[in-house]
Amino acid sequence: MIRLSGRFRSSLIIGGQGIRARKMRTFLSMISLFLGVLAVVTVQAGSVIAQRALLSDIEISQGKDGTLQMYLPSNPQAVPITMDLIQGREDVAGVTTGKAIIGEPGVKPINEGGGPLDGNGGAYRGPMMTCDASGQCRELEDPNEGAPSGQAIELSMKAVTGDILQFRPFRLESGDWLDSSSTPSLSPRIVLNTKAAEGFAKYKIPAEMRVEGALANTTPRIIGVVNDGSWGPAAYIRSDELLNWMPVDSLSDPRYGGSMELMLAPSTTADLQQTLKSRLTAAGMNPDELHVRTINSLKEMQSQLSLMRWIFLGMAALVLLIGVAGILNVGLATVGERIEEFALRRAVGTPRLLLAGIVLAETLLTGLLTAAAAIGFGAAALKAVSMVLGSREPFLQNVAFPWEAGVAGVLAGLIAGILGGLIPAIRAARIPIATVMRA
Amino acid sequence: MTPLISITGLTKTLKGQGEPRTILAGADLTLHSGESIAILGRSGSGKSTLLSLIGLFDRADGGQYLLNGNDITRIPERKAAALRSEEFGFVFQRFFLLKHLSAVQNVSMALVNGQGWLPRRKRKAKAMEALERVGIGHLAKHKPPRLSGGEQQRVAIARALVRDPKILLADEPTGALDTETGNLVVEALRSATDRGCGLILVTHDHDHAAKMGKVMQLTNGVFENSNQRVVV
C-alpha cells in the first residue's frame, strides 16, 4: 500500500513538474482538447435540458407515465355514472371538458370557437359539429348566432373531480390551485391556464361566466393561473361547484362538450375498471369504445431523445478525437524530447511502469484540467444564456447546469488523457538506458 | 569478506542488422567495499558496455554476475530497477541534469523514483546534505544553465550519492571538463570510498586512473592485466 502510494505520488509530482516545465506546449495541446470536451459537455447539457423541458411539458399535457387513461364516449349517462363511481376516491380523477364564455353577456366572444387569443390564433371559424359513435356527424346550431361583437373570451371549461395534479403536474404560475377539501361555493372558483390569463390581461373582460347547459350565468372567482401545456385558453373548475349551476347530465351534452377523460393511478384495482365498464355497458354504451390505455409518452420520448443524443455525442466524440490527436502528437514529441530524462529516471531506479505512469499522469492531468475548464466555461455560458434569454424562453429560466454534463466532461477529459497518453507512455517505458546514457 | 561485485567471464554480443559484434569476451572483475577501480581502454573496447552491465542497464549474454554474493546475471527488470535505486549511484560524462529543475531538485529527483517514499522536507534535507558533501551547497537553488560544467558534474555526483549507494559507477565523468575541474570531480568521487562505497571509474585519463586503488585495462572485451595499487 505504501509502495503504491509512493509510486502514485511520485508520478503525480513528476507529472506536475513536466506540465510546469512545458506550460506553452501543455496549453496548446489543451486548446483542441478543450473544444472537444466542450462539445461533449454542450451536447450532454443540451440534451438533458431539452429532455427535462420536453418531458415536463409532456407530463402536464399528457400525464405521467404509468397513468391509466380512459375517454368516455359521448352519452347522457356516461358522466353521471362515472362521477358517482369515482366520488371520494383518491386514486382516480375525472375531467369533463366543455365550453364557457367569460365576459359581457350576450356577445360574440373575441375568439369564437375557443381558439388561441394571440393574433388570428388559428381559431376555428366553421360551423360547430358533433359526431356520434357510428361516425355520423351533424352541424350544431351556433349559440352566438346574431349576437353582436363584444368583450368576451371563449375557453375550454374543464370540470375536475378528484386530484388531477397527481397525474398532470401543472406548473402553478400564480395564486392557488382548486381546493377540493372545502365546501363547494356558489361563486365558482376557477383557475385559468396561461393562455386564458394572457387573454384576460389583454382584453379587460368583465367576469360573468356563461356555460352551455348551465341554469344561470355566474360570477367566477379567478384564484390562480397554471401552465397546463395546452395551446388554447382553458379554465379549471371543481365539478361540484359547476354542478351547483347545471344538471349533471348536461355535462354529457354535446353542446357543452360532452366528453370526459378519466385518469387512474397504476395501482387502481381492476375492480373499479370492471365495474365502470359494466355500468356503462348496461347504460347502453358499446363496450368496444371503452378503452383503457397506459400513458408511456415519457418512455417513447426518451428513446427518441436518446437516439438524438447518441447521434450528437457521436459528432462530439469526433471533435474530441481531434483533441486526443493533439495530446497524442504533443505527447509523442515530448517523449522524444525527454528521452534522456526518462533514461536517467530509469537509471536511478524508476520502474518502467512508473515511468509510463508519469507520462499518463501528465496527459491525465492535462485532460482533467481541460475538462474542468470546459465544464466551468459551459456552466458559465449556460448561466449567461439563462440570464439573457430566460425571459423569452421559459424553459431557460433558472436552469441549472446538469450534473450529467459535468460527469460527461470529466469522463471525456479522462478518456482523452488516457487515449492521448497511452502510446507515449509505452514508448517512454521502453527507452533503453544503456543506449541513451552512453558517453 | 563477500565482495560487493564479483564478475566472472562476462560476455556481451551486440546483434544488429549486420554481423553480430562481440563487445565483451569474458571480463572478470571484483570490487570490495571502499575499493576504487579505474577501467582504462580505447574507445570501443567495451568499457561503457561493461559499466552498463554492472549497473544493470542491460543484461550479459554469458558469464556470472554476483552482487553481494547473490547471482543477478538474469535478474528481471523490476528487481533490477530496485537494485539500481538501492545499491548503485551513477555519474555520466554528460551530466544529464534536468534544465527546468534547480540543483537541489535535480538531486532529490533520485529520491522520487517509486522505490519507497520520503516526505518533501526529508527529500530536501537529504539532497542538501549530498550537495554539501560535494561542496556546492550554496548553489542549491541554481538551475543547470547557470552552473559551470564542474558544478553541474558535482550536482550529478550529489544525485548519485543522495541514496547512499554501496557502489558508484562513473562513466568518463571528466570527459567534458578541463583538467583542474576534472581533478576536483575525481576527488569528489574518490572521497565517497572513504565512507565504504565501492567505485568503478571508466576513464581515458591515466592521471585520474592513477588516483584509484586498482587500474584495469580493457582491450577488445577482455581485461589485459590488472595493476593493483592501494591508494594511501
CSV table of N, CA and C in Angstrom, one decimal, chain B residues 23-95:
chain,number,residue,atom,x,y,z
B,23,ILE,N,31.3,-7.5,-27.9
B,23,ILE,CA,31.9,-6.3,-27.1
B,23,ILE,C,32.6,-6.8,-25.9
B,24,LEU,N,32.1,-7.7,-25.2
B,24,LEU,CA,32.8,-8.3,-24.0
B,24,LEU,C,33.0,-9.8,-24.3
B,25,ALA,N,34.2,-10.2,-24.1
B,25,ALA,CA,34.5,-11.6,-24.4
B,25,ALA,C,35.0,-12.4,-23.2
B,26,GLY,N,34.5,-12.1,-22.1
B,26,GLY,CA,34.9,-12.8,-20.8
B,26,GLY,C,35.6,-11.9,-19.9
B,27,ALA,N,34.9,-10.9,-19.3
B,27,ALA,CA,35.5,-10.0,-18.4
B,27,ALA,C,35.4,-10.5,-17.0
B,28,ASP,N,36.4,-10.4,-16.2
B,28,ASP,CA,36.4,-10.7,-14.8
B,28,ASP,C,36.7,-9.5,-14.0
B,29,LEU,N,36.0,-9.3,-12.9
B,29,LEU,CA,36.2,-8.1,-12.0
B,29,LEU,C,35.6,-8.4,-10.7
B,30,THR,N,36.4,-7.9,-9.7
B,30,THR,CA,35.9,-8.0,-8.3
B,30,THR,C,36.0,-6.6,-7.6
B,31,LEU,N,35.0,-6.2,-6.9
B,31,LEU,CA,35.0,-4.9,-6.2
B,31,LEU,C,34.6,-5.1,-4.8
B,32,HIS,N,35.4,-4.6,-3.9
B,32,HIS,CA,35.1,-4.7,-2.5
B,32,HIS,C,34.6,-3.4,-1.9
B,33,SER,N,34.0,-3.4,-0.8
B,33,SER,CA,33.6,-2.2,-0.1
B,33,SER,C,34.8,-1.3,0.1
B,34,GLY,N,34.6,0.0,-0.2
B,34,GLY,CA,35.7,1.0,0.0
B,34,GLY,C,36.8,1.0,-1.1
B,35,GLU,N,36.6,0.0,-2.0
B,35,GLU,CA,37.6,-0.1,-3.1
B,35,GLU,C,37.3,0.8,-4.3
B,36,SER,N,38.3,1.2,-5.0
B,36,SER,CA,38.1,2.0,-6.2
B,36,SER,C,38.9,1.4,-7.3
B,37,ILE,N,38.2,1.3,-8.5
B,37,ILE,CA,38.8,0.7,-9.6
B,37,ILE,C,38.7,1.6,-10.8
B,38,ALA,N,39.8,1.8,-11.5
B,38,ALA,CA,39.7,2.6,-12.8
B,38,ALA,C,39.8,1.6,-13.9
B,39,ILE,N,38.9,1.8,-14.9
B,39,ILE,CA,39.0,1.0,-16.1
B,39,ILE,C,39.4,1.8,-17.3
B,40,LEU,N,40.5,1.5,-17.8
B,40,LEU,CA,41.1,2.2,-19.0
B,40,LEU,C,40.9,1.4,-20.2
B,41,GLY,N,40.9,2.0,-21.3
B,41,GLY,CA,40.7,1.3,-22.6
B,41,GLY,C,40.4,2.3,-23.7
B,42,ARG,N,40.7,1.8,-24.9
B,42,ARG,CA,40.4,2.6,-26.1
B,42,ARG,C,38.9,2.7,-26.3
B,43,SER,N,38.5,3.6,-27.1
B,43,SER,CA,37.1,3.7,-27.5
B,43,SER,C,36.7,2.4,-28.2
B,44,GLY,N,35.5,1.9,-27.8
B,44,GLY,CA,35.0,0.6,-28.4
B,44,GLY,C,35.6,-0.6,-27.7
B,45,SER,N,36.4,-0.4,-26.7
B,45,SER,CA,37.0,-1.6,-26.0
B,45,SER,C,36.0,-2.3,-25.1
B,46,GLY,N,34.9,-1.7,-24.9
B,46,GLY,CA,33.8,-2.4,-24.1
B,46,GLY,C,33.6,-1.8,-22.7
B,47,LYS,N,34.3,-0.7,-22.4
B,47,LYS,CA,34.3,-0.1,-21.0
B,47,LYS,C,32.8,0.3,-20.6
B,48,SER,N,32.2,1.1,-21.5
B,48,SER,CA,30.8,1.5,-21.2
B,48,SER,C,29.9,0.4,-21.2
B,49,THR,N,30.1,-0.6,-22.0
B,49,THR,CA,29.2,-1.8,-22.1
B,49,THR,C,29.3,-2.5,-20.7
B,50,LEU,N,30.5,-2.7,-20.3
B,50,LEU,CA,30.7,-3.4,-19.0
B,50,LEU,C,30.0,-2.6,-17.9
B,51,LEU,N,30.2,-1.3,-17.9
B,51,LEU,CA,29.6,-0.5,-16.8
B,51,LEU,C,28.0,-0.6,-16.9
B,52,SER,N,27.5,-0.7,-18.1
B,52,SER,CA,26.0,-0.8,-18.2
B,52,SER,C,25.5,-2.1,-17.8
B,53,LEU,N,26.4,-3.2,-17.9
B,53,LEU,CA,26.0,-4.5,-17.4
B,53,LEU,C,26.1,-4.5,-15.9
B,54,ILE,N,27.2,-3.9,-15.4
B,54,ILE,CA,27.3,-3.8,-13.9
B,54,ILE,C,26.2,-3.0,-13.3
B,55,GLY,N,25.8,-1.9,-13.9
B,55,GLY,CA,24.8,-1.0,-13.4
B,55,GLY,C,23.3,-1.6,-13.7
B,56,LEU,N,23.3,-2.8,-14.3
B,56,LEU,CA,22.0,-3.4,-14.7
B,56,LEU,C,21.2,-2.6,-15.7
B,57,PHE,N,21.8,-1.8,-16.5
B,57,PHE,CA,21.1,-1.1,-17.6
B,57,PHE,C,20.8,-2.2,-18.7
B,58,ASP,N,21.6,-3.2,-18.7
B,58,ASP,CA,21.5,-4.2,-19.7
B,58,ASP,C,21.9,-5.6,-19.1
B,59,ARG,N,21.7,-6.7,-19.8
B,59,ARG,CA,22.0,-8.0,-19.3
B,59,ARG,C,23.1,-8.6,-20.1
B,60,ALA,N,23.9,-9.4,-19.4
B,60,ALA,CA,25.0,-10.1,-20.2
B,60,ALA,C,24.5,-11.3,-20.9
B,61,ASP,N,25.2,-11.7,-21.9
B,61,ASP,CA,24.8,-12.9,-22.7
B,61,ASP,C,25.4,-14.2,-22.0
B,62,GLY,N,26.5,-14.0,-21.3
B,62,GLY,CA,27.1,-15.2,-20.7
B,62,GLY,C,27.9,-14.7,-19.5
B,63,GLY,N,28.4,-15.7,-18.7
B,63,GLY,CA,29.2,-15.4,-17.5
B,63,GLY,C,28.3,-15.3,-16.3
B,64,GLN,N,28.9,-14.8,-15.2
B,64,GLN,CA,28.2,-14.7,-14.0
B,64,GLN,C,28.4,-13.4,-13.3
B,65,TYR,N,27.4,-12.9,-12.7
B,65,TYR,CA,27.4,-11.6,-12.0
B,65,TYR,C,26.8,-11.7,-10.6
B,66,LEU,N,27.7,-11.6,-9.6
B,66,LEU,CA,27.3,-11.7,-8.2
B,66,LEU,C,27.3,-10.4,-7.6
B,67,LEU,N,26.2,-10.0,-7.0
B,67,LEU,CA,26.1,-8.7,-6.2
B,67,LEU,C,25.9,-9.1,-4.8
B,68,ASN,N,26.8,-8.7,-3.9
B,68,ASN,CA,26.8,-9.1,-2.5
B,68,ASN,C,26.6,-10.6,-2.4
B,69,GLY,N,27.2,-11.4,-3.3
B,69,GLY,CA,27.1,-12.8,-3.2
B,69,GLY,C,25.9,-13.4,-3.9
B,70,ASN,N,25.0,-12.6,-4.3
B,70,ASN,CA,23.8,-13.1,-5.0
B,70,ASN,C,23.9,-13.0,-6.5
B,71,ASP,N,23.5,-14.1,-7.1
B,71,ASP,CA,23.6,-14.2,-8.6
B,71,ASP,C,22.5,-13.3,-9.2
B,72,ILE,N,22.9,-12.3,-9.9
B,72,ILE,CA,21.9,-11.4,-10.5
B,72,ILE,C,22.1,-11.3,-12.1
B,73,THR,N,22.7,-12.3,-12.6
B,73,THR,CA,23.0,-12.3,-14.0
B,73,THR,C,21.8,-12.2,-14.9
B,74,ARG,N,20.7,-12.9,-14.4
B,74,ARG,CA,19.5,-12.9,-15.2
B,74,ARG,C,18.3,-12.3,-14.5
B,75,ILE,N,18.7,-11.3,-13.7
B,75,ILE,CA,17.6,-10.6,-12.9
B,75,ILE,C,16.6,-10.0,-13.7
B,76,PRO,N,15.3,-10.1,-13.4
B,76,PRO,CA,14.2,-9.4,-14.2
B,76,PRO,C,14.3,-7.9,-13.9
B,77,GLU,N,13.7,-7.1,-14.9
B,77,GLU,CA,13.9,-5.7,-14.9
B,77,GLU,C,13.3,-5.0,-13.6
B,78,ARG,N,12.2,-5.6,-13.1
B,78,ARG,CA,11.5,-5.0,-12.0
B,78,ARG,C,12.5,-5.0,-10.8
B,79,LYS,N,13.2,-6.1,-10.6
B,79,LYS,CA,14.1,-6.2,-9.5
B,79,LYS,C,15.4,-5.4,-9.7
B,80,ALA,N,15.7,-5.4,-11.0
B,80,ALA,CA,16.9,-4.6,-11.4
B,80,ALA,C,16.7,-3.1,-11.1
B,81,ALA,N,15.5,-2.6,-11.3
B,81,ALA,CA,15.2,-1.2,-11.0
B,81,ALA,C,15.4,-0.9,-9.5
B,82,ALA,N,14.9,-1.9,-8.7
B,82,ALA,CA,15.0,-1.7,-7.3
B,82,ALA,C,16.5,-1.7,-6.8
B,83,LEU,N,17.3,-2.6,-7.5
B,83,LEU,CA,18.7,-2.7,-7.1
B,83,LEU,C,19.4,-1.4,-7.6
B,84,ARG,N,19.1,-0.9,-8.7
B,84,ARG,CA,19.7,0.4,-9.2
B,84,ARG,C,19.5,1.5,-8.2
B,85,SER,N,18.3,1.5,-7.6
B,85,SER,CA,17.9,2.5,-6.7
B,85,SER,C,18.6,2.3,-5.3
B,86,GLU,N,18.7,1.0,-4.9
B,86,GLU,CA,19.3,0.8,-3.5
B,86,GLU,C,20.8,0.7,-3.5
B,87,GLU,N,21.4,0.1,-4.6
B,87,GLU,CA,22.8,-0.3,-4.5
B,87,GLU,C,23.7,0.6,-5.3
B,88,PHE,N,23.2,1.3,-6.3
B,88,PHE,CA,24.1,2.0,-7.3
B,88,PHE,C,23.9,3.5,-7.3
B,89,GLY,N,25.0,4.2,-7.6
B,89,GLY,CA,24.9,5.6,-7.9
B,89,GLY,C,25.6,5.7,-9.3
B,90,PHE,N,25.1,6.6,-10.1
B,90,PHE,CA,25.6,6.7,-11.5
B,90,PHE,C,26.1,8.1,-11.8
B,91,VAL,N,27.2,8.2,-12.4
B,91,VAL,CA,27.7,9.5,-12.9
B,91,VAL,C,28.1,9.4,-14.3
B,92,PHE,N,27.6,10.2,-15.2
B,92,PHE,CA,27.8,10.1,-16.6
B,92,PHE,C,28.7,11.2,-17.1
B,93,GLN,N,29.2,11.0,-18.4
B,93,GLN,CA,30.1,12.1,-18.9
B,93,GLN,C,29.2,13.3,-19.2
B,94,ARG,N,28.1,13.1,-19.8
B,94,ARG,CA,27.1,14.3,-20.0
B,94,ARG,C,26.3,14.2,-18.7
B,95,PHE,N,26.1,15.3,-18.1
B,95,PHE,CA,25.7,15.4,-16.7
B,95,PHE,C,24.2,14.9,-16.5
